[in-house]
């Protein structure tokens, strides 16, 4: 919302403040997997619509430009290598895929993304999409990051329940299918999903390196995603054949 001086922000005591219009509604109950299956396509469509809107802004010179490869191999892994609590297989497995990761991520399409695309920032009312909130982390990055972040955030809520976890791949396939209806994903993007999901887990492991329970959860998710490469890729690549 604009200020009385028609500005978008107020600068006060070395900080910027802004006011957003209230988005009426609530967040989805992630453990209600039947609702997620029903609304997954809608979530994907709306992320695609948001990406189209963000891409049209065309002022990403004012935003942080994030190089996902450098974030993982230049920032996160050096921190993890020095920490005694981190499972060393995380580092070993990322080193194992180092060259493939670099080649895969390098060619991906970049644009302005939301960067915090978990479902607590997606508002629904009576199962109708209302809007997105929390745009503080906007940055220029690979566009599939938002999709992968959304999917791994869902996994984090379902992971501890084996039955619910088993429904995750179907849920994410509907999200990707919805996105692809609005924004066609390239072959390179479809082939990158597993790598980008792993990168997100590495980032979270680094963030939570001092918090034992969250560190353990994100390490377990990392290993699970790593082990389920074929199943995840099959879930995603089905949309390319439709």
PDB file of C-alpha atoms in Angstrom:
ATOM      1  CA  UNK A   1       0.000   0.000   0.000  1.00  0.00           C
ATOM      2  CA  UNK A   2       1.239   3.520  -0.782  1.00  0.00           C
ATOM      3  CA  UNK A   3       2.156   6.089   1.856  1.00  0.00           C
ATOM      4  CA  UNK A   4       0.715   9.614   1.976  1.00  0.00           C
ATOM      5  CA  UNK A   5       3.674  10.616  -0.204  1.00  0.00           C
ATOM      6  CA  UNK A   6       2.824   7.953  -2.802  1.00  0.00           C
ATOM      7  CA  UNK A   7       5.847   5.880  -1.814  1.00  0.00           C
ATOM      8  CA  UNK A   8       5.865   2.110  -1.414  1.00  0.00           C
ATOM      9  CA  UNK A   9       8.154   2.154   1.634  1.00  0.00           C
ATOM     10  CA  UNK A  10       8.938   4.248   4.679  1.00  0.00           C
ATOM     11  CA  UNK A  11      12.576   4.555   5.756  1.00  0.00           C
ATOM     12  CA  UNK A  12      12.850   4.996   9.535  1.00  0.00           C
ATOM     13  CA  UNK A  13      15.889   4.557  11.780  1.00  0.00           C
ATOM     14  CA  UNK A  14      17.942   2.740   9.155  1.00  0.00           C
ATOM     15  CA  UNK A  15      15.124   0.326   8.284  1.00  0.00           C
ATOM     16  CA  UNK A  16      12.538   0.090   5.515  1.00  0.00           C
ATOM     17  CA  UNK A  17       8.885  -0.497   6.386  1.00  0.00           C
ATOM     18  CA  UNK A  18       5.958  -1.323   4.121  1.00  0.00           C
ATOM     19  CA  UNK A  19       2.302  -2.224   4.554  1.00  0.00           C
ATOM     20  CA  UNK A  20       0.522  -4.958   2.602  1.00  0.00           C
ATOM     21  CA  UNK A  21      -3.177  -5.418   2.017  1.00  0.00           C
ATOM     22  CA  UNK A  22      -4.614  -8.092   4.299  1.00  0.00           C
ATOM     23  CA  UNK A  23      -5.250 -11.440   2.604  1.00  0.00           C
ATOM     24  CA  UNK A  24      -8.325 -13.014   4.193  1.00  0.00           C
ATOM     25  CA  UNK A  25      -8.267 -16.764   4.656  1.00  0.00           C
ATOM     26  CA  UNK A  26      -6.068 -19.395   6.237  1.00  0.00           C
ATOM     27  CA  UNK A  27      -3.297 -21.848   5.438  1.00  0.00           C
ATOM     28  CA  UNK A  28      -3.910 -25.453   4.448  1.00  0.00           C
ATOM     29  CA  UNK A  29      -3.528 -28.296   6.921  1.00  0.00           C
ATOM     30  CA  UNK A  30      -0.568 -30.043   5.349  1.00  0.00           C
ATOM     31  CA  UNK A  31      -1.251 -33.380   7.010  1.00  0.00           C
ATOM     32  CA  UNK A  32      -4.639 -33.449   5.291  1.00  0.00           C
ATOM     33  CA  UNK A  33      -3.082 -35.091   2.266  1.00  0.00           C
ATOM     34  CA  UNK A  34      -6.406 -35.583   0.470  1.00  0.00           C
ATOM     35  CA  UNK A  35      -6.889 -31.809   0.366  1.00  0.00           C
ATOM     36  CA  UNK A  36      -3.338 -31.384  -0.879  1.00  0.00           C
ATOM     37  CA  UNK A  37      -3.977 -33.900  -3.660  1.00  0.00           C
ATOM     38  CA  UNK A  38      -7.147 -32.009  -4.574  1.00  0.00           C
ATOM     39  CA  UNK A  39      -5.526 -28.562  -4.490  1.00  0.00           C
ATOM     40  CA  UNK A  40      -2.024 -29.483  -5.655  1.00  0.00           C
ATOM     41  CA  UNK A  41      -2.720 -28.482  -9.246  1.00  0.00           C
ATOM     42  CA  UNK A  42      -4.143 -25.142  -8.069  1.00  0.00           C
ATOM     43  CA  UNK A  43      -1.015 -24.500  -6.006  1.00  0.00           C
ATOM     44  CA  UNK A  44       1.149 -25.205  -9.040  1.00  0.00           C
ATOM     45  CA  UNK A  45      -0.953 -22.981 -11.303  1.00  0.00           C
ATOM     46  CA  UNK A  46      -0.786 -20.086  -8.845  1.00  0.00           C
ATOM     47  CA  UNK A  47       2.980 -20.383  -8.375  1.00  0.00           C
ATOM     48  CA  UNK A  48       3.254 -20.239 -12.168  1.00  0.00           C
ATOM     49  CA  UNK A  49       1.004 -17.159 -12.269  1.00  0.00           C
ATOM     50  CA  UNK A  50       3.141 -15.526  -9.586  1.00  0.00           C
ATOM     51  CA  UNK A  51       6.300 -16.280 -11.553  1.00  0.00           C
ATOM     52  CA  UNK A  52       4.791 -14.692 -14.651  1.00  0.00           C
ATOM     53  CA  UNK A  53       3.930 -11.583 -12.646  1.00  0.00           C
ATOM     54  CA  UNK A  54       7.361 -11.401 -11.010  1.00  0.00           C
ATOM     55  CA  UNK A  55       9.073 -11.924 -14.343  1.00  0.00           C
ATOM     56  CA  UNK A  56       7.117  -9.028 -15.850  1.00  0.00           C
ATOM     57  CA  UNK A  57       8.414  -6.631 -13.181  1.00  0.00           C
ATOM     58  CA  UNK A  58      11.858  -6.773 -14.790  1.00  0.00           C
ATOM     59  CA  UNK A  59      13.717  -4.898 -12.050  1.00  0.00           C
ATOM     60  CA  UNK A  60      15.783  -7.742 -10.665  1.00  0.00           C
ATOM     61  CA  UNK A  61      18.842  -5.484 -10.763  1.00  0.00           C
ATOM     62  CA  UNK A  62      17.620  -4.239  -7.375  1.00  0.00           C
ATOM     63  CA  UNK A  63      17.440  -7.747  -5.918  1.00  0.00           C
ATOM     64  CA  UNK A  64      19.988 -10.230  -4.675  1.00  0.00           C
ATOM     65  CA  UNK A  65      21.240 -12.447  -7.510  1.00  0.00           C
ATOM     66  CA  UNK A  66      21.724 -15.911  -6.069  1.00  0.00           C
ATOM     67  CA  UNK A  67      23.981 -18.517  -7.657  1.00  0.00           C
ATOM     68  CA  UNK A  68      22.629 -21.825  -6.350  1.00  0.00           C
ATOM     69  CA  UNK A  69      25.819 -23.717  -7.131  1.00  0.00           C
ATOM     70  CA  UNK A  70      27.921 -21.214  -5.162  1.00  0.00           C
ATOM     71  CA  UNK A  71      25.450 -21.228  -2.266  1.00  0.00           C
ATOM     72  CA  UNK A  72      25.804 -25.009  -1.938  1.00  0.00           C
ATOM     73  CA  UNK A  73      29.464 -25.597  -2.749  1.00  0.00           C
ATOM     74  CA  UNK A  74      30.914 -22.214  -1.826  1.00  0.00           C
ATOM     75  CA  UNK A  75      28.942 -21.427   1.337  1.00  0.00           C
ATOM     76  CA  UNK A  76      27.047 -24.394   2.807  1.00  0.00           C
ATOM     77  CA  UNK A  77      29.415 -27.342   2.387  1.00  0.00           C
ATOM     78  CA  UNK A  78      32.503 -25.516   3.767  1.00  0.00           C
ATOM     79  CA  UNK A  79      30.469 -24.790   6.919  1.00  0.00           C
ATOM     80  CA  UNK A  80      29.279 -28.393   7.189  1.00  0.00           C
ATOM     81  CA  UNK A  81      32.795 -29.750   6.696  1.00  0.00           C
ATOM     82  CA  UNK A  82      33.913 -27.895   9.826  1.00  0.00           C
ATOM     83  CA  UNK A  83      31.027 -29.049  12.018  1.00  0.00           C
ATOM     84  CA  UNK A  84      31.416 -32.209  14.074  1.00  0.00           C
ATOM     85  CA  UNK A  85      27.658 -32.795  14.413  1.00  0.00           C
ATOM     86  CA  UNK A  86      26.927 -33.022  10.691  1.00  0.00           C
ATOM     87  CA  UNK A  87      26.619 -36.506   9.205  1.00  0.00           C
ATOM     88  CA  UNK A  88      29.647 -36.843   6.948  1.00  0.00           C
ATOM     89  CA  UNK A  89      27.663 -38.772   4.339  1.00  0.00           C
ATOM     90  CA  UNK A  90      25.848 -35.530   3.488  1.00  0.00           C
ATOM     91  CA  UNK A  91      29.171 -34.028   2.439  1.00  0.00           C
ATOM     92  CA  UNK A  92      30.330 -37.198   0.700  1.00  0.00           C
ATOM     93  CA  UNK A  93      27.159 -37.538  -1.331  1.00  0.00           C
ATOM     94  CA  UNK A  94      27.221 -33.890  -2.417  1.00  0.00           C
ATOM     95  CA  UNK A  95      30.852 -34.271  -3.462  1.00  0.00           C
ATOM     96  CA  UNK A  96      29.852 -37.401  -5.349  1.00  0.00           C
ATOM     97  CA  UNK A  97      27.368 -35.437  -7.506  1.00  0.00           C
ATOM     98  CA  UNK A  98      29.439 -32.233  -7.646  1.00  0.00           C
ATOM     99  CA  UNK A  99      30.110 -32.185 -11.395  1.00  0.00           C
ATOM    100  CA  UNK A 100      26.587 -33.284 -12.371  1.00  0.00           C
ATOM    101  CA  UNK A 101      25.079 -30.711  -9.994  1.00  0.00           C
ATOM    102  CA  UNK A 102      27.140 -27.884 -11.470  1.00  0.00           C
ATOM    103  CA  UNK A 103      26.334 -28.829 -15.063  1.00  0.00           C
ATOM    104  CA  UNK A 104      22.637 -29.318 -14.313  1.00  0.00           C
ATOM    105  CA  UNK A 105      22.045 -26.116 -12.356  1.00  0.00           C
ATOM    106  CA  UNK A 106      24.195 -23.883 -14.562  1.00  0.00           C
ATOM    107  CA  UNK A 107      21.803 -23.974 -17.520  1.00  0.00           C
ATOM    108  CA  UNK A 108      18.563 -23.414 -15.594  1.00  0.00           C
ATOM    109  CA  UNK A 109      16.307 -20.460 -16.289  1.00  0.00           C
ATOM    110  CA  UNK A 110      16.604 -17.682 -13.710  1.00  0.00           C
ATOM    111  CA  UNK A 111      14.163 -14.971 -12.720  1.00  0.00           C
ATOM    112  CA  UNK A 112      12.734 -13.201  -9.675  1.00  0.00           C
ATOM    113  CA  UNK A 113      11.346 -15.827  -7.281  1.00  0.00           C
ATOM    114  CA  UNK A 114       9.462 -15.740  -3.979  1.00  0.00           C
ATOM    115  CA  UNK A 115      12.197 -17.769  -2.239  1.00  0.00           C
ATOM    116  CA  UNK A 116      10.021 -18.704   0.791  1.00  0.00           C
ATOM    117  CA  UNK A 117       7.383 -20.792  -0.942  1.00  0.00           C
ATOM    118  CA  UNK A 118       6.132 -22.988   1.882  1.00  0.00           C
ATOM    119  CA  UNK A 119       2.399 -23.463   2.279  1.00  0.00           C
ATOM    120  CA  UNK A 120       2.202 -21.182   5.320  1.00  0.00           C
ATOM    121  CA  UNK A 121       2.637 -18.369   2.790  1.00  0.00           C
ATOM    122  CA  UNK A 122      -0.167 -19.596   0.521  1.00  0.00           C
ATOM    123  CA  UNK A 123      -3.624 -18.453   1.626  1.00  0.00           C
ATOM    124  CA  UNK A 124      -6.876 -20.263   0.843  1.00  0.00           C
ATOM    125  CA  UNK A 125     -10.483 -19.634   1.829  1.00  0.00           C
ATOM    126  CA  UNK A 126     -13.036 -22.433   1.433  1.00  0.00           C
ATOM    127  CA  UNK A 127     -10.464 -24.235  -0.720  1.00  0.00           C
ATOM    128  CA  UNK A 128     -10.237 -21.241  -3.079  1.00  0.00           C
ATOM    129  CA  UNK A 129      -6.844 -19.613  -3.585  1.00  0.00           C
ATOM    130  CA  UNK A 130      -6.661 -16.077  -2.153  1.00  0.00           C
ATOM    131  CA  UNK A 131      -3.043 -15.003  -2.477  1.00  0.00           C
ATOM    132  CA  UNK A 132       0.581 -15.251  -1.414  1.00  0.00           C
ATOM    133  CA  UNK A 133       2.165 -13.480   1.540  1.00  0.00           C
ATOM    134  CA  UNK A 134       5.680 -12.781   2.845  1.00  0.00           C
ATOM    135  CA  UNK A 135       7.671 -11.349  -0.048  1.00  0.00           C
ATOM    136  CA  UNK A 136      10.649 -10.217   2.041  1.00  0.00           C
ATOM    137  CA  UNK A 137      13.057 -12.756   0.539  1.00  0.00           C
ATOM    138  CA  UNK A 138      12.510 -12.036  -3.158  1.00  0.00           C
ATOM    139  CA  UNK A 139      15.642 -12.730  -5.160  1.00  0.00           C
ATOM    140  CA  UNK A 140      16.860 -13.681  -8.612  1.00  0.00           C
ATOM    141  CA  UNK A 141      17.439 -17.425  -8.712  1.00  0.00           C
ATOM    142  CA  UNK A 142      16.535 -20.527 -10.705  1.00  0.00           C
ATOM    143  CA  UNK A 143      12.762 -20.484 -11.054  1.00  0.00           C
ATOM    144  CA  UNK A 144      12.274 -24.152 -10.107  1.00  0.00           C
ATOM    145  CA  UNK A 145      13.638 -23.309  -6.643  1.00  0.00           C
ATOM    146  CA  UNK A 146      10.171 -22.123  -5.553  1.00  0.00           C
ATOM    147  CA  UNK A 147       8.538 -25.341  -6.751  1.00  0.00           C
ATOM    148  CA  UNK A 148      11.140 -27.527  -5.058  1.00  0.00           C
ATOM    149  CA  UNK A 149      10.997 -25.464  -1.859  1.00  0.00           C
ATOM    150  CA  UNK A 150       7.224 -25.874  -1.746  1.00  0.00           C
ATOM    151  CA  UNK A 151       7.549 -29.633  -2.208  1.00  0.00           C
ATOM    152  CA  UNK A 152      10.313 -30.169   0.360  1.00  0.00           C
ATOM    153  CA  UNK A 153       8.427 -28.037   2.886  1.00  0.00           C
ATOM    154  CA  UNK A 154       5.460 -30.388   2.489  1.00  0.00           C
ATOM    155  CA  UNK A 155       7.769 -33.373   2.934  1.00  0.00           C
ATOM    156  CA  UNK A 156       9.111 -31.898   6.176  1.00  0.00           C
ATOM    157  CA  UNK A 157       5.577 -31.941   7.618  1.00  0.00           C
ATOM    158  CA  UNK A 158       4.802 -35.471   6.432  1.00  0.00           C
ATOM    159  CA  UNK A 159       8.188 -37.115   6.840  1.00  0.00           C
ATOM    160  CA  UNK A 160       7.778 -38.570  10.344  1.00  0.00           C
ATOM    161  CA  UNK A 161       4.613 -40.464   9.326  1.00  0.00           C
ATOM    162  CA  UNK A 162       5.480 -43.242   6.884  1.00  0.00           C
ATOM    163  CA  UNK A 163       1.925 -43.473   5.549  1.00  0.00           C
ATOM    164  CA  UNK A 164       1.687 -39.730   4.874  1.00  0.00           C
ATOM    165  CA  UNK A 165       5.200 -39.675   3.459  1.00  0.00           C
ATOM    166  CA  UNK A 166       4.122 -42.306   0.966  1.00  0.00           C
ATOM    167  CA  UNK A 167       1.574 -39.860  -0.473  1.00  0.00           C
ATOM    168  CA  UNK A 168       4.105 -37.094  -1.038  1.00  0.00           C
ATOM    169  CA  UNK A 169       5.161 -38.072  -4.549  1.00  0.00           C
ATOM    170  CA  UNK A 170       1.585 -37.996  -5.813  1.00  0.00           C
ATOM    171  CA  UNK A 171       1.045 -34.584  -4.214  1.00  0.00           C
ATOM    172  CA  UNK A 172       4.138 -33.057  -5.785  1.00  0.00           C
ATOM    173  CA  UNK A 173       3.288 -34.504  -9.205  1.00  0.00           C
ATOM    174  CA  UNK A 174      -0.003 -32.561  -9.108  1.00  0.00           C
ATOM    175  CA  UNK A 175       1.836 -29.365  -8.116  1.00  0.00           C
ATOM    176  CA  UNK A 176       4.298 -29.704 -10.986  1.00  0.00           C
ATOM    177  CA  UNK A 177       1.515 -30.616 -13.395  1.00  0.00           C
ATOM    178  CA  UNK A 178      -0.417 -27.476 -12.431  1.00  0.00           C
ATOM    179  CA  UNK A 179       2.667 -25.310 -12.846  1.00  0.00           C
ATOM    180  CA  UNK A 180       3.443 -26.822 -16.232  1.00  0.00           C
ATOM    181  CA  UNK A 181      -0.046 -25.941 -17.487  1.00  0.00           C
ATOM    182  CA  UNK A 182       0.737 -22.247 -17.025  1.00  0.00           C
ATOM    183  CA  UNK A 183       4.518 -22.144 -17.422  1.00  0.00           C
ATOM    184  CA  UNK A 184       6.022 -24.894 -19.526  1.00  0.00           C
ATOM    185  CA  UNK A 185       8.966 -26.469 -17.734  1.00  0.00           C
ATOM    186  CA  UNK A 186      11.953 -27.205 -19.928  1.00  0.00           C
ATOM    187  CA  UNK A 187      13.521 -30.644 -20.154  1.00  0.00           C
ATOM    188  CA  UNK A 188      16.535 -29.233 -18.279  1.00  0.00           C
ATOM    189  CA  UNK A 189      14.288 -27.985 -15.483  1.00  0.00           C
ATOM    190  CA  UNK A 190      12.501 -31.317 -15.149  1.00  0.00           C
ATOM    191  CA  UNK A 191      15.839 -33.108 -14.950  1.00  0.00           C
ATOM    192  CA  UNK A 192      17.111 -30.692 -12.290  1.00  0.00           C
ATOM    193  CA  UNK A 193      14.386 -31.203  -9.673  1.00  0.00           C
ATOM    194  CA  UNK A 194      16.197 -33.869  -7.654  1.00  0.00           C
ATOM    195  CA  UNK A 195      19.372 -31.763  -7.548  1.00  0.00           C
ATOM    196  CA  UNK A 196      17.540 -28.600  -6.492  1.00  0.00           C
ATOM    197  CA  UNK A 197      15.664 -30.483  -3.755  1.00  0.00           C
ATOM    198  CA  UNK A 198      18.982 -31.770  -2.414  1.00  0.00           C
ATOM    199  CA  UNK A 199      20.406 -28.248  -2.491  1.00  0.00           C
ATOM    200  CA  UNK A 200      17.486 -27.001  -0.396  1.00  0.00           C
ATOM    201  CA  UNK A 201      18.118 -29.728   2.173  1.00  0.00           C
ATOM    202  CA  UNK A 202      21.809 -28.811   2.318  1.00  0.00           C
ATOM    203  CA  UNK A 203      20.851 -25.168   2.902  1.00  0.00           C
ATOM    204  CA  UNK A 204      18.507 -26.161   5.744  1.00  0.00           C
ATOM    205  CA  UNK A 205      21.082 -28.484   7.288  1.00  0.00           C
ATOM    206  CA  UNK A 206      23.462 -25.527   7.327  1.00  0.00           C
ATOM    207  CA  UNK A 207      20.880 -23.178   8.852  1.00  0.00           C
ATOM    208  CA  UNK A 208      20.012 -25.683  11.585  1.00  0.00           C
ATOM    209  CA  UNK A 209      23.510 -26.970  12.228  1.00  0.00           C
ATOM    210  CA  UNK A 210      23.301 -25.918  15.898  1.00  0.00           C
ATOM    211  CA  UNK A 211      19.758 -27.204  16.464  1.00  0.00           C
ATOM    212  CA  UNK A 212      20.030 -30.955  16.970  1.00  0.00           C
ATOM    213  CA  UNK A 213      16.446 -32.040  16.225  1.00  0.00           C
ATOM    214  CA  UNK A 214      16.019 -29.905  13.109  1.00  0.00           C
ATOM    215  CA  UNK A 215      19.488 -30.862  11.917  1.00  0.00           C
ATOM    216  CA  UNK A 216      18.620 -34.559  12.232  1.00  0.00           C
ATOM    217  CA  UNK A 217      15.258 -34.157  10.452  1.00  0.00           C
ATOM    218  CA  UNK A 218      16.802 -32.339   7.511  1.00  0.00           C
ATOM    219  CA  UNK A 219      19.651 -34.827   7.255  1.00  0.00           C
ATOM    220  CA  UNK A 220      17.160 -37.701   7.188  1.00  0.00           C
ATOM    221  CA  UNK A 221      15.144 -35.918   4.506  1.00  0.00           C
ATOM    222  CA  UNK A 222      18.327 -35.364   2.511  1.00  0.00           C
ATOM    223  CA  UNK A 223      19.178 -39.076   2.595  1.00  0.00           C
ATOM    224  CA  UNK A 224      15.593 -40.042   1.754  1.00  0.00           C
ATOM    225  CA  UNK A 225      15.477 -37.706  -1.264  1.00  0.00           C
ATOM    226  CA  UNK A 226      18.910 -38.934  -2.351  1.00  0.00           C
ATOM    227  CA  UNK A 227      17.809 -42.577  -2.157  1.00  0.00           C
ATOM    228  CA  UNK A 228      14.536 -41.946  -3.998  1.00  0.00           C
ATOM    229  CA  UNK A 229      15.984 -40.232  -7.065  1.00  0.00           C
ATOM    230  CA  UNK A 230      14.341 -42.510  -9.622  1.00  0.00           C
ATOM    231  CA  UNK A 231      10.896 -42.392  -8.006  1.00  0.00           C
ATOM    232  CA  UNK A 232      10.979 -38.598  -7.664  1.00  0.00           C
ATOM    233  CA  UNK A 233      12.109 -38.107 -11.251  1.00  0.00           C
ATOM    234  CA  UNK A 234       9.451 -40.515 -12.492  1.00  0.00           C
ATOM    235  CA  UNK A 235       6.764 -38.565 -10.594  1.00  0.00           C
ATOM    236  CA  UNK A 236       7.891 -35.297 -12.159  1.00  0.00           C
ATOM    237  CA  UNK A 237       8.665 -36.448 -15.678  1.00  0.00           C
ATOM    238  CA  UNK A 238       5.205 -37.951 -16.146  1.00  0.00           C
ATOM    239  CA  UNK A 239       3.967 -34.439 -16.857  1.00  0.00           C
ATOM    240  CA  UNK A 240       6.286 -34.150 -19.851  1.00  0.00           C
ATOM    241  CA  UNK A 241       4.567 -37.139 -21.436  1.00  0.00           C
ATOM    242  CA  UNK A 242       1.041 -35.761 -21.085  1.00  0.00           C
TER     243      UNK A 242
END
